[in-house]
mmCIF file of C-alpha atoms and ligand atoms in Angstrom:
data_model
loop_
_atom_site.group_PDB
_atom_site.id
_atom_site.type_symbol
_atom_site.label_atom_id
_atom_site.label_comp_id
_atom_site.label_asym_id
_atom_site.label_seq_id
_atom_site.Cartn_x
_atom_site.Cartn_y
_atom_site.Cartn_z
ATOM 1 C CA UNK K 12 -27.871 -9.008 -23.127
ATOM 2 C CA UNK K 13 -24.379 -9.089 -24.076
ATOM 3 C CA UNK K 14 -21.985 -9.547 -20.978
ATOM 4 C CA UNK K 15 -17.674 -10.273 -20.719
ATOM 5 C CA UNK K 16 -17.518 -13.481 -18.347
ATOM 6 C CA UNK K 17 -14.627 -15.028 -16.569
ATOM 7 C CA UNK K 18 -15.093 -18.802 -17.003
ATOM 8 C CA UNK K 19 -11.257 -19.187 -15.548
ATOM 9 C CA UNK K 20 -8.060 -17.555 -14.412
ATOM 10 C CA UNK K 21 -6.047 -18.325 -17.359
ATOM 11 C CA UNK K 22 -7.974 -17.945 -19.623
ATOM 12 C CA UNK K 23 -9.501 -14.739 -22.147
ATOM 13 C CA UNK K 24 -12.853 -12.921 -20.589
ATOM 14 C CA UNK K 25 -15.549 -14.439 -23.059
ATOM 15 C CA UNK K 26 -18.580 -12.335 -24.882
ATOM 16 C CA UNK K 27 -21.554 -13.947 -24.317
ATOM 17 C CA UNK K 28 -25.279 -13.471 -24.181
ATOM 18 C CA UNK K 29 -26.965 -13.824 -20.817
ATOM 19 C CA UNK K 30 -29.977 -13.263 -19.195
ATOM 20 C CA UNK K 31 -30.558 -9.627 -18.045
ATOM 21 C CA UNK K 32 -30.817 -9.763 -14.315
ATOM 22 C CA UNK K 33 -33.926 -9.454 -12.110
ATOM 23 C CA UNK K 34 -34.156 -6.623 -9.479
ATOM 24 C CA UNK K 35 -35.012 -8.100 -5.840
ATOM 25 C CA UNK K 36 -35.597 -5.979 -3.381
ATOM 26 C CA UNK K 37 -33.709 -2.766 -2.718
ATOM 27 C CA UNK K 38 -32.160 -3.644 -6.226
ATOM 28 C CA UNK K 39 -32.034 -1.598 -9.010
ATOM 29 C CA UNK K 40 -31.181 -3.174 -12.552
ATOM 30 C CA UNK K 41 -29.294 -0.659 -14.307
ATOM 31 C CA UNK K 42 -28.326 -0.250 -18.559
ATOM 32 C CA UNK K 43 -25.119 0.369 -18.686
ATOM 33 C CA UNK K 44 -23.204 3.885 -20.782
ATOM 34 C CA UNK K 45 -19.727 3.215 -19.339
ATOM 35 C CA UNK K 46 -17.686 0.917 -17.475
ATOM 36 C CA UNK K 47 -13.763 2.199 -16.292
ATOM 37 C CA UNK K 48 -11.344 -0.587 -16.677
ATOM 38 C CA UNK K 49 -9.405 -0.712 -13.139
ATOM 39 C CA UNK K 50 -6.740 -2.557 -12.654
ATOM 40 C CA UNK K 51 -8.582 -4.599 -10.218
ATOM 41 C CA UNK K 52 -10.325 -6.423 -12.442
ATOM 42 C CA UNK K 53 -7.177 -7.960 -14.461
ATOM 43 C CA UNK K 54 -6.102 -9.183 -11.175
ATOM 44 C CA UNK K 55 -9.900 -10.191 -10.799
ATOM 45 C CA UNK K 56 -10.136 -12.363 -14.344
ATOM 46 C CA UNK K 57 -7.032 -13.873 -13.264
ATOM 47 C CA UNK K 58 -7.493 -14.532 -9.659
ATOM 48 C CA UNK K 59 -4.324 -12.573 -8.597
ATOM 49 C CA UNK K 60 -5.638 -12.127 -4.689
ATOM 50 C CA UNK K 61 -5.499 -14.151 -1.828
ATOM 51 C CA UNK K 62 -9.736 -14.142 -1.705
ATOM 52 C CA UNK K 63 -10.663 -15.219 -4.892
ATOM 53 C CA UNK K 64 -13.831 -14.589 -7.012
ATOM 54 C CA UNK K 65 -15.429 -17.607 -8.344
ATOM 55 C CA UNK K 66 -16.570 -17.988 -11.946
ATOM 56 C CA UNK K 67 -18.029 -17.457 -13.702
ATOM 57 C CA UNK K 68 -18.764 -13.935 -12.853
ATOM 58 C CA UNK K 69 -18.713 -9.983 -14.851
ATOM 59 C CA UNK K 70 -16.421 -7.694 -13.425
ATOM 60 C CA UNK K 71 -16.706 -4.184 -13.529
ATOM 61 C CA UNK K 72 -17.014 -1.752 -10.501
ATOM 62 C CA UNK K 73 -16.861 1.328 -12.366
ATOM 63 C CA UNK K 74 -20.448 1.014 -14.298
ATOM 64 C CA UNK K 75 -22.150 4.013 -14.588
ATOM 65 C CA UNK K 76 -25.808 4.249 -16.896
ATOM 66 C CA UNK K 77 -29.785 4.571 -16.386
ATOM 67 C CA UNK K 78 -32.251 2.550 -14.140
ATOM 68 C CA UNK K 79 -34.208 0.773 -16.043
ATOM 69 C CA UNK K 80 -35.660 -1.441 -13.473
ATOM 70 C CA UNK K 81 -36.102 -0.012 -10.031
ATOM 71 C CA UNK K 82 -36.831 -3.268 -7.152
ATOM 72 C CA UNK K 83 -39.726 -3.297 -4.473
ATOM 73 C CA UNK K 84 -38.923 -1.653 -2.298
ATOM 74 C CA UNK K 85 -36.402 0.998 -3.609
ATOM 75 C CA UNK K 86 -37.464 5.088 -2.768
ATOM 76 C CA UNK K 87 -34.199 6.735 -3.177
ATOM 77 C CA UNK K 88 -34.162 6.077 -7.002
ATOM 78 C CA UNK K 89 -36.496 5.725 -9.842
ATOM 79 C CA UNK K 90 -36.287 4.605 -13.273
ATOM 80 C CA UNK K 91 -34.261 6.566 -16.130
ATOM 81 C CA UNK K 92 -31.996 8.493 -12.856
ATOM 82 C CA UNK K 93 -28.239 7.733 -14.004
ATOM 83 C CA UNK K 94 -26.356 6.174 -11.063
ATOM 84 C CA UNK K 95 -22.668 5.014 -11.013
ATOM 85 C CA UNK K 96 -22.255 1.102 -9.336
ATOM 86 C CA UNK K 97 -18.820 1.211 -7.525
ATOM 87 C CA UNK K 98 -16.860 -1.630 -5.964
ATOM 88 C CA UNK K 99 -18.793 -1.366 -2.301
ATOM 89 C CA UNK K 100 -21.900 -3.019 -3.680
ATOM 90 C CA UNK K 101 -23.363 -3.479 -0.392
ATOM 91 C CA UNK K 102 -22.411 -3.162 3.236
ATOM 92 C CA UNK K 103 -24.524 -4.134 6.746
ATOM 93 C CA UNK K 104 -25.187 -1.020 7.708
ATOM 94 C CA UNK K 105 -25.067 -2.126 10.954
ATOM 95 C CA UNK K 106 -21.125 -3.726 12.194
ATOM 96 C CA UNK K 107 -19.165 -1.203 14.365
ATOM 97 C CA UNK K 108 -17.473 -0.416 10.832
ATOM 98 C CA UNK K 109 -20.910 0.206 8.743
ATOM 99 C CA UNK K 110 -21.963 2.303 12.023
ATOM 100 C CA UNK K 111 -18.975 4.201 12.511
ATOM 101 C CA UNK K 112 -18.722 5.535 8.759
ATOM 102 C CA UNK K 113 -16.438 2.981 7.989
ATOM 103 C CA UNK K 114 -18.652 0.959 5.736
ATOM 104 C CA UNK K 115 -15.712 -0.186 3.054
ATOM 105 C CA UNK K 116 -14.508 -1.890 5.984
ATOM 106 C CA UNK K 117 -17.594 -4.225 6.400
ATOM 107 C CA UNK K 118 -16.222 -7.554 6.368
ATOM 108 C CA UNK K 119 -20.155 -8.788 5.056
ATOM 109 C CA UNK K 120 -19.809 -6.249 1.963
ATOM 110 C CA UNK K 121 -20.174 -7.724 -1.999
ATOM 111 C CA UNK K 122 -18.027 -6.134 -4.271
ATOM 112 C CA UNK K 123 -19.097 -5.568 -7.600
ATOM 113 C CA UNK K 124 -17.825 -7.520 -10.105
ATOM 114 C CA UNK K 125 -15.829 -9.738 -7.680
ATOM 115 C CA UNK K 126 -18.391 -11.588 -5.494
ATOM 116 C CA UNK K 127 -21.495 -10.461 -7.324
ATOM 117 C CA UNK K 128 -21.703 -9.543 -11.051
ATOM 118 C CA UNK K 129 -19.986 -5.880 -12.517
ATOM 119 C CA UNK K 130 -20.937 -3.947 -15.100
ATOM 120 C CA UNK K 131 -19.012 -5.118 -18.083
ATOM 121 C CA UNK K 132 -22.249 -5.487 -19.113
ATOM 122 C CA UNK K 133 -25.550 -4.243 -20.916
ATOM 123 C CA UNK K 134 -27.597 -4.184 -17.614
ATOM 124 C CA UNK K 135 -26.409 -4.635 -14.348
ATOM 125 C CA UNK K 136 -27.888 -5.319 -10.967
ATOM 126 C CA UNK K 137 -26.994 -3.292 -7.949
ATOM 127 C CA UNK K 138 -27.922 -2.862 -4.433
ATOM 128 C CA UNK K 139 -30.267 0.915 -4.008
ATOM 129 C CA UNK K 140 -28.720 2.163 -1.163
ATOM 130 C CA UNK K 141 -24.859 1.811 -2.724
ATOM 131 C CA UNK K 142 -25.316 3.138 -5.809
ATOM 132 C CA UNK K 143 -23.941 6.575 -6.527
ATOM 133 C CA UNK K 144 -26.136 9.493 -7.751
ATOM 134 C CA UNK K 145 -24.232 11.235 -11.073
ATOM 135 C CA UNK K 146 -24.665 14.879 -10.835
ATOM 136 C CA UNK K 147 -27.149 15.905 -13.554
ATOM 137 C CA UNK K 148 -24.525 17.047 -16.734
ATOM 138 C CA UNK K 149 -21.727 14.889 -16.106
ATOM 139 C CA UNK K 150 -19.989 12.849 -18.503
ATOM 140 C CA UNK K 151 -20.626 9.180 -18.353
ATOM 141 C CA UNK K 152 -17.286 8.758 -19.658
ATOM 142 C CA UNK K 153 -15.616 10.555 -16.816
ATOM 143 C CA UNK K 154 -17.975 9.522 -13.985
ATOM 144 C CA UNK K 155 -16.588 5.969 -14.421
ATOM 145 C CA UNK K 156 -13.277 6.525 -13.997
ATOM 146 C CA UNK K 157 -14.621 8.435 -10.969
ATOM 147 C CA UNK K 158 -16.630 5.588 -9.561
ATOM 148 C CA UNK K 159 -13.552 3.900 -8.522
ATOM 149 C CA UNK K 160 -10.092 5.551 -9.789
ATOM 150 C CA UNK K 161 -11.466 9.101 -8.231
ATOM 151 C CA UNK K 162 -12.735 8.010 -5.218
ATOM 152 C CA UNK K 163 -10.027 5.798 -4.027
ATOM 153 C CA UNK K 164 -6.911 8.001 -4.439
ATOM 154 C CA UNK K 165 -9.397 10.939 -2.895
ATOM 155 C CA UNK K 166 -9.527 8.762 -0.274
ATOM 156 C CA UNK K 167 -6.138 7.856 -0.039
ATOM 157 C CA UNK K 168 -5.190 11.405 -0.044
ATOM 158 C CA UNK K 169 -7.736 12.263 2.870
ATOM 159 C CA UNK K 170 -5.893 9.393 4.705
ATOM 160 C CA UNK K 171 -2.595 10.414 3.681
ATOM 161 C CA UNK K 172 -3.482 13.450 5.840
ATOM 162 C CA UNK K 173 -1.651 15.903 3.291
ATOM 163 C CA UNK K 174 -1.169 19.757 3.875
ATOM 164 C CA UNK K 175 -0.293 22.440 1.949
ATOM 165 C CA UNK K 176 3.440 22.110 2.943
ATOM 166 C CA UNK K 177 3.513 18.855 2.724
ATOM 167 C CA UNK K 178 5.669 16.947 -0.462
ATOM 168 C CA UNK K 179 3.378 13.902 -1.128
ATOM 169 C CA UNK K 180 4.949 11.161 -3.826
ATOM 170 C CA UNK K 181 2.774 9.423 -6.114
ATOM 171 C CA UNK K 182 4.159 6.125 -7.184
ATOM 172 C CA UNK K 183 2.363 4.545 -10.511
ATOM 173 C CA UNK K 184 0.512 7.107 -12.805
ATOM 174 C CA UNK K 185 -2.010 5.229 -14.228
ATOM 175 C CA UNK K 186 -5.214 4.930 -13.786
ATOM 176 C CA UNK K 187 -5.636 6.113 -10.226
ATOM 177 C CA UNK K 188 -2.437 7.678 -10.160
ATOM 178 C CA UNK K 189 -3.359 10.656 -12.508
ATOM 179 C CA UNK K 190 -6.013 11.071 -9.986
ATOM 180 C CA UNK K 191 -3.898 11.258 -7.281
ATOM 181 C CA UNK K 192 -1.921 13.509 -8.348
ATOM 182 C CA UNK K 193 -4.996 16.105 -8.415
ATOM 183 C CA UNK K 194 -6.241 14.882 -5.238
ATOM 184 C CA UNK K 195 -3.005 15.783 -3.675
ATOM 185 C CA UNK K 196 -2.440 19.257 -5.379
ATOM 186 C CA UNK K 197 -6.379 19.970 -4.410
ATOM 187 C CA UNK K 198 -4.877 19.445 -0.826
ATOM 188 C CA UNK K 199 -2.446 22.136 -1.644
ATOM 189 C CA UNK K 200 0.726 19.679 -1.275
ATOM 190 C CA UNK K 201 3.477 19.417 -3.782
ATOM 191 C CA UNK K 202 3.583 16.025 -5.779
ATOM 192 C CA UNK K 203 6.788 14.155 -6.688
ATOM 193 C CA UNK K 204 5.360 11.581 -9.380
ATOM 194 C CA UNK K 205 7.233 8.514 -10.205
ATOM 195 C CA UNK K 206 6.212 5.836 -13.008
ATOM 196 C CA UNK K 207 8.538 3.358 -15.225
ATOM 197 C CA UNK K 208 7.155 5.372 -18.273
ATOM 198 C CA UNK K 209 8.261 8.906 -19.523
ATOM 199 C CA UNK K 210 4.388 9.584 -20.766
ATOM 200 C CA UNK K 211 2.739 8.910 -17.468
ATOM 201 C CA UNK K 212 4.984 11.593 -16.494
ATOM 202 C CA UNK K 213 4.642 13.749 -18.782
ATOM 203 C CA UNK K 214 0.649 13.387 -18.047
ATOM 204 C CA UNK K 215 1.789 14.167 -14.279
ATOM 205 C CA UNK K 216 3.493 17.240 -14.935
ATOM 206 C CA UNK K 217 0.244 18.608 -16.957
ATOM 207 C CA UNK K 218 -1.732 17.570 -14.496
ATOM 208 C CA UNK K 219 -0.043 19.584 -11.227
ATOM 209 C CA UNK K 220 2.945 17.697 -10.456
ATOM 210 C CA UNK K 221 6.429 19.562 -9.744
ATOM 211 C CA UNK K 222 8.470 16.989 -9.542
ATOM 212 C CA UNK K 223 8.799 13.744 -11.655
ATOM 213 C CA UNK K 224 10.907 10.209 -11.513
ATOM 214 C CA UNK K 225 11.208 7.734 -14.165
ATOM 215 C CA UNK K 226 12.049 4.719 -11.742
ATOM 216 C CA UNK K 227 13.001 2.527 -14.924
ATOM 217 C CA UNK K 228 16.072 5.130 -15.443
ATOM 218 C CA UNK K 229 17.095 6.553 -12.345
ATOM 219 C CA UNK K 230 16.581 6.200 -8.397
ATOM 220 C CA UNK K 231 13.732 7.972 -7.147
ATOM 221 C CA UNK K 232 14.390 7.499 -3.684
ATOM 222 C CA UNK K 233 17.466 9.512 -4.348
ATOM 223 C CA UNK K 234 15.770 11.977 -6.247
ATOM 224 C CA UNK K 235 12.880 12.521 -3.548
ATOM 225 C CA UNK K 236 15.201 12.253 -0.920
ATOM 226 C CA UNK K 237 17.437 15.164 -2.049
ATOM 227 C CA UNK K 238 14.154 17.265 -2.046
ATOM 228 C CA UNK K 239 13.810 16.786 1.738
ATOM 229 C CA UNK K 240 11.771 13.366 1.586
ATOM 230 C CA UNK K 241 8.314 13.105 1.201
ATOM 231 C CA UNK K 242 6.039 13.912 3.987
ATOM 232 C CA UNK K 243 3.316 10.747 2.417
ATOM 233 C CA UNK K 244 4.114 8.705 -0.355
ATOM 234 C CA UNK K 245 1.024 7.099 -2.162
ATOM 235 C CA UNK K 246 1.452 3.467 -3.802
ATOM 236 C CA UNK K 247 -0.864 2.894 -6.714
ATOM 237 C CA UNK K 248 1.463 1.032 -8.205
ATOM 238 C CA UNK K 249 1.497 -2.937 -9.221
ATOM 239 C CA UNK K 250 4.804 -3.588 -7.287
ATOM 240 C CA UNK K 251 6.193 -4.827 -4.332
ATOM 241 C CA UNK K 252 9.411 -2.606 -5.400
ATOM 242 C CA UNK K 253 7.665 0.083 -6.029
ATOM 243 C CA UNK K 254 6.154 -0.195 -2.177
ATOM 244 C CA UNK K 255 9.684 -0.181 -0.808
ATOM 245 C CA UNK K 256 10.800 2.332 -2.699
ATOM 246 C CA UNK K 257 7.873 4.860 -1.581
ATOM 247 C CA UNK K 258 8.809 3.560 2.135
ATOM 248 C CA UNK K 259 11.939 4.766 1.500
ATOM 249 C CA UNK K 260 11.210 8.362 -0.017
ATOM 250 C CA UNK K 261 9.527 9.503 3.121
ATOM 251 C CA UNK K 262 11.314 11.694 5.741
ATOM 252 C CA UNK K 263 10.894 10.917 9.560
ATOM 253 C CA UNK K 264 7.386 11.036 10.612
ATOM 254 C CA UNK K 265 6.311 10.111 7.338
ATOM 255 C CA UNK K 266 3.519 8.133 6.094
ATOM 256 C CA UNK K 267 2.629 5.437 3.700
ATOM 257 C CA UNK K 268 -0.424 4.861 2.167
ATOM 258 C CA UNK K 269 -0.537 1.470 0.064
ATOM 259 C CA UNK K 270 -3.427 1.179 -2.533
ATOM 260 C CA UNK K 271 -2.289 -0.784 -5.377
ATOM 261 C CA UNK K 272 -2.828 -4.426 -4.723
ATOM 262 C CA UNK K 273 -0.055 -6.490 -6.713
ATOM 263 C CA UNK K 274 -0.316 -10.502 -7.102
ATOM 264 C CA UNK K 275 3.163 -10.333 -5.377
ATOM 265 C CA UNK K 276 1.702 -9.794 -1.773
ATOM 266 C CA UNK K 277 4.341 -9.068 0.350
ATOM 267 C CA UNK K 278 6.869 -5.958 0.670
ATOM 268 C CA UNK K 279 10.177 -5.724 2.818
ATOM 269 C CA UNK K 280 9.745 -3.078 5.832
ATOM 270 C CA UNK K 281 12.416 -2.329 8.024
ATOM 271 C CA UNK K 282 12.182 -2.536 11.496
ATOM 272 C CA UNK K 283 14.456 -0.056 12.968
ATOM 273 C CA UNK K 284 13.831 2.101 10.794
ATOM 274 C CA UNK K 285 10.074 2.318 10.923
ATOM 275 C CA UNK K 286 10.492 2.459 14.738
ATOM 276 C CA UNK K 287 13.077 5.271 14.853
ATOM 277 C CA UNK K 288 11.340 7.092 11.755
ATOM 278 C CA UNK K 289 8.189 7.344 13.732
ATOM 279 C CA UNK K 290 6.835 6.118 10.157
ATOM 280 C CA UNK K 291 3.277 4.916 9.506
ATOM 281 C CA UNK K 292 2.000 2.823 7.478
ATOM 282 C CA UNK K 293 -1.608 1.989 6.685
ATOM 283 C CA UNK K 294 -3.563 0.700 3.971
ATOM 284 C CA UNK K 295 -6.925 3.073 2.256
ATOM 285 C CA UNK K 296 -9.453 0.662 0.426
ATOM 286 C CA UNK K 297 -12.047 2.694 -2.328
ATOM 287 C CA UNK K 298 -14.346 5.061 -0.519
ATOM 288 C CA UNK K 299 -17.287 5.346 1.356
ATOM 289 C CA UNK K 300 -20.411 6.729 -0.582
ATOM 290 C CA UNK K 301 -19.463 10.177 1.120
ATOM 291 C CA UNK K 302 -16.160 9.563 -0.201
ATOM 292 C CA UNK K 303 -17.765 9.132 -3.810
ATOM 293 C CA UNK K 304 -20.413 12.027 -3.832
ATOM 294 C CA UNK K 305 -17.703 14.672 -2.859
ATOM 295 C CA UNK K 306 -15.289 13.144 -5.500
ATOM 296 C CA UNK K 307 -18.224 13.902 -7.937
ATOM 297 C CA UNK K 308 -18.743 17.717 -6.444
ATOM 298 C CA UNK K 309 -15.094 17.968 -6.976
ATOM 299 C CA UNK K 310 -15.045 17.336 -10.692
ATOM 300 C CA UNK K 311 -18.751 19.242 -10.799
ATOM 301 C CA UNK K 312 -16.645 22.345 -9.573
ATOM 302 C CA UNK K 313 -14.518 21.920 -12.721
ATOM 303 C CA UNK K 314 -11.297 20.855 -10.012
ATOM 304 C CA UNK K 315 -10.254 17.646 -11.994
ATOM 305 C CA UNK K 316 -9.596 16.057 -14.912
ATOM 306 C CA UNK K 317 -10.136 12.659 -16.075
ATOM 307 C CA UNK K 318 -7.750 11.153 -18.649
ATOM 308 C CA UNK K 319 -9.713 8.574 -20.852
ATOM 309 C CA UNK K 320 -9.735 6.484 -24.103
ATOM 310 C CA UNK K 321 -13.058 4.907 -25.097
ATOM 311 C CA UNK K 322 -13.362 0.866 -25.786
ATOM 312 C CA UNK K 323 -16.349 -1.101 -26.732
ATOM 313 C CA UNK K 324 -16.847 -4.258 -24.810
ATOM 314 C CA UNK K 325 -15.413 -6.752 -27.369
ATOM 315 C CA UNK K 326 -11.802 -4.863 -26.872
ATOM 316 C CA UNK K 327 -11.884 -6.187 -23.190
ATOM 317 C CA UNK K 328 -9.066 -8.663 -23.426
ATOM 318 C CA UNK K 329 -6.670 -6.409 -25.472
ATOM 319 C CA UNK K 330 -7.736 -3.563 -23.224
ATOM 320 C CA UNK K 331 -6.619 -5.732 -20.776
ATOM 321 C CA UNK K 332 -3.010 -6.425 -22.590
ATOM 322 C CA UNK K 333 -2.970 -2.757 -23.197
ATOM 323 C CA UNK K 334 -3.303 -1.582 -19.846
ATOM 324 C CA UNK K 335 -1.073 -4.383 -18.224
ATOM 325 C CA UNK K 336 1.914 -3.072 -21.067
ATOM 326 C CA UNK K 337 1.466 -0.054 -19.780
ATOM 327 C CA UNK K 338 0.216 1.149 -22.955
ATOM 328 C CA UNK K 339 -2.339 3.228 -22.265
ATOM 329 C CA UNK K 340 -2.431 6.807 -21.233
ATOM 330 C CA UNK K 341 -4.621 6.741 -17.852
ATOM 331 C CA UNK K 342 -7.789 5.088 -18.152
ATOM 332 C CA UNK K 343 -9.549 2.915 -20.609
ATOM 333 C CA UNK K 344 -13.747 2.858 -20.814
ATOM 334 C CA UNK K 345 -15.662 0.813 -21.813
ATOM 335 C CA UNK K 346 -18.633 2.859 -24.136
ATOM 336 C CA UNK K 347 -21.913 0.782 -24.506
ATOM 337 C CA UNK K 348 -23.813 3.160 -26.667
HETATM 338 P P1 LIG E 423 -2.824 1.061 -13.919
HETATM 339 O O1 LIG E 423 -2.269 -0.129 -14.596
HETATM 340 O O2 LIG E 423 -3.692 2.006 -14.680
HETATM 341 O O3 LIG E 423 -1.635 1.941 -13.289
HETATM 342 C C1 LIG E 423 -0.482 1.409 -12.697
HETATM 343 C C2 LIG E 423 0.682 2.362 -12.985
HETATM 344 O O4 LIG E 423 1.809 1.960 -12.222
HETATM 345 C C3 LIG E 423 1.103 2.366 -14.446
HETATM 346 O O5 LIG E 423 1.200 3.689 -14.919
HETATM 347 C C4 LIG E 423 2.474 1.676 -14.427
HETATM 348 O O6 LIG E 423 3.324 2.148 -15.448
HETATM 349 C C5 LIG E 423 2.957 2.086 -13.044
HETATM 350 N N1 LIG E 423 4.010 1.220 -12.487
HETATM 351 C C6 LIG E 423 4.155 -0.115 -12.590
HETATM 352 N N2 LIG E 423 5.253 -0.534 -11.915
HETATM 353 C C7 LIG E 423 5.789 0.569 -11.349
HETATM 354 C C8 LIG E 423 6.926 0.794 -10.524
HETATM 355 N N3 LIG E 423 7.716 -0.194 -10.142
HETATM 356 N N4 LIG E 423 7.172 2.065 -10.124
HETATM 357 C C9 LIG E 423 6.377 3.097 -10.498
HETATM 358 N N5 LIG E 423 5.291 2.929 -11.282
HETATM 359 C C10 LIG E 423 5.010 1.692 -11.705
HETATM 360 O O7 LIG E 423 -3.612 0.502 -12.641
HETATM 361 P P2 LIG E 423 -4.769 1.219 -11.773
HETATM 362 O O8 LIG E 423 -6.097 0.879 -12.346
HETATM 363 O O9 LIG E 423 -4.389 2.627 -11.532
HETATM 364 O O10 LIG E 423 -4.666 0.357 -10.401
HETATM 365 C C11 LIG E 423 -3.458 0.351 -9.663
HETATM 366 C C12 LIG E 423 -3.513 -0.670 -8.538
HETATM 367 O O11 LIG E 423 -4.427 -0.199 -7.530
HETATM 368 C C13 LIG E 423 -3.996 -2.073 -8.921
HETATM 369 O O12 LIG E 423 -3.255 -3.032 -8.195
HETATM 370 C C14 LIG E 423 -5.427 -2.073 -8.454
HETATM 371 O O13 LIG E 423 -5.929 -3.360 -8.185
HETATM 372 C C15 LIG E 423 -5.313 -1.256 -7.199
HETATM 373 N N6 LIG E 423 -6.546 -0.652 -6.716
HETATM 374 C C16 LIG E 423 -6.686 -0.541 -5.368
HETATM 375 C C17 LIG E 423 -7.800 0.072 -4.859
HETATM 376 C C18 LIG E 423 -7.977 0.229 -3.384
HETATM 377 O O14 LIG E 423 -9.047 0.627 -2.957
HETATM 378 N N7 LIG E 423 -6.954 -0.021 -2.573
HETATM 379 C C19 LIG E 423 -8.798 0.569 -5.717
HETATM 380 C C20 LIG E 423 -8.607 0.455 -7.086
HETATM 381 C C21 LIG E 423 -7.465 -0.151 -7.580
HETATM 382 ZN ZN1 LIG E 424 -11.146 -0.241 -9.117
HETATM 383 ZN ZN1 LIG E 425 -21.183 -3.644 8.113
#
């Protein structure tokens, strides 16, 4: 099968043929329709993070096609059922976290295409119970973006905790951020969008968002502020500035929700002010598989939108440049058929 590998950080993803994967049990091997390009895995194929994949490896966490191979074994699924293979490959099931519906916090969870192999490829191998049943009739091409784009910033939101009156900001409109902004106006809060890029606001305003900042051009801390501050302010993205700058759009008893992970790991936060602010700040990683089914239902019910360009696999690397430019409208997938 063909596959993109990451041999090394600095270095182009390579196309390749390589063996099509085995199932072991509880494994499903899956043949891949689509794969989302996140963010993630540029900072993956380049080994932006403090924990590192090793390569070679295939990223790809937002694979979604039909089993072709089900393991021993595997009940819940059987072959030809189209599944989506998001970044929680597999959790214990068992730590205080796995037990307490906190599963993406399992610190013995793979992720896929990170420490075991993604779907930017023709088959892909998966764990069973962490694979994510696609609602018969939905678009392959929008359930990736969903596997991973969707359910984080629904999650995010959820955490966020925002209400109808609530102002929420939405900093970076990309890929999860157009997302986001739906997530947050399903919630019945207001959205104040803010990206570097006048189409990714444009995109926001069609997609629910009253207010919008172009942070290349003008201060959107000013801007938000003037509006009364933002009760949560969602970071999705790539930028330590643009995590400061959320901080400081939120009103007192505000909270901060930081999602986008850039290479640059570490963001200024104020003291005093946090303390006197009554601020929080906590980080929301993907979703649980609860998290993913009712992000499907959501876009089932006709309630969201996903933004996407199709690729074939060979475009990875100037996807890649594409995305990293900014030069894309929300999401690009990768089509295998
Ligand atoms: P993307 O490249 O599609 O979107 C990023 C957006 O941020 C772009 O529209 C860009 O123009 C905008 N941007 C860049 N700098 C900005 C700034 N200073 N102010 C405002 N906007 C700015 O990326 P994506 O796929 O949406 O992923 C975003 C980030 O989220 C990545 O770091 C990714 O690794 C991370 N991520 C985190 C999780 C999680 O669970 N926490 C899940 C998926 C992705
Ligand atoms: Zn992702
Ligand atoms: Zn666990």
């Amino acid at each position: 099968m063909r596959a993109a590998v990451v041999h090394a950080f600095d270095q182009p993803l390579r196309i390749e043929e390589v063996p099509v994967p085995e199932p072991a049990h509880g494994q499903v091997v899956v043949r891949m329709e689509t794969c989302g390009i996140c963010h993630t895995d540029i900072h993956a194929a380049h080994g932006d993070w403090p924990v590192k994949p090793a390569p070679p490896f295939i990223p790809g966490h937002e694979g979604v096609g039909i089993i072709d191979r089900v393991g021993e074994g595997v009940t819940t699924y059987a072959e030809g059922d189209r599944v989506a293979i998001p970044w929680l490959g597999y959790a214990c099931g068992a730590c205080e976290y796995c037990a307490s519906g906190r599963e993406t916090l399992c610190a013995k969870q793979e992720n896929s295409g990170y420490s075991v192999n993604g779907a930017y490829a023709e088959y892909a191998l998966a764990d069973a119970s962490f694979v994510g049943a696609v609602p018969e009739g939905m678009d392959p091409l929008d359930a990736a973006p969903l596997t991973c784009a969707g359910v984080t910033t629904y999650k995010a939101v959820k955490v966020s905790g925002a209400r109808s009156t609530d102002l929420v900001a939405v900093y970076g409109i990309g890929g999860l951020g157009h997302l986001a902004v739906q997530y947050a106006r399903i919630a019945g809060a207001s959205v104040a969008a803010v990206d570097l890029i006048d189409s990714k606001l444009e995109l926001a305003t069609a997609l629910g968002a009253e207010y919008v900042f172009n942070a290349a051009t003008e201060d959107p801390v000013e801007g938000i502020v003037e509006l009364g501050g933002a009760d949560q302010a969602i970071v999705l993205a790539v930028s330590p500035t643009a995590c400061e700058q959320a901080y400081r759009s939120l009103k007192r008893g505000g909270t901060l929700v930081l999602v986008g992970l850039p290479a640059d790991n570490v963001m200024a936060l104020p003291i005093f002010e946090t303390v006197l602010g009554g601020i929080t700040v906590t980080g929301s990683i993907v979703g649980t598989r609860v998290d993913l089914a009712e992000t499907f239902q959501l876009h089932m019910e006709g309630r969201t939108q996903v933004v996407r360009e199709s690729r074939r696999l060979e475009d990875v690397n100037e996807s890649f440049e594409q995305i990293e430019k900014g030069d894309v409208d929300a999401r690009l997938v990768i089509d295998f058929r």
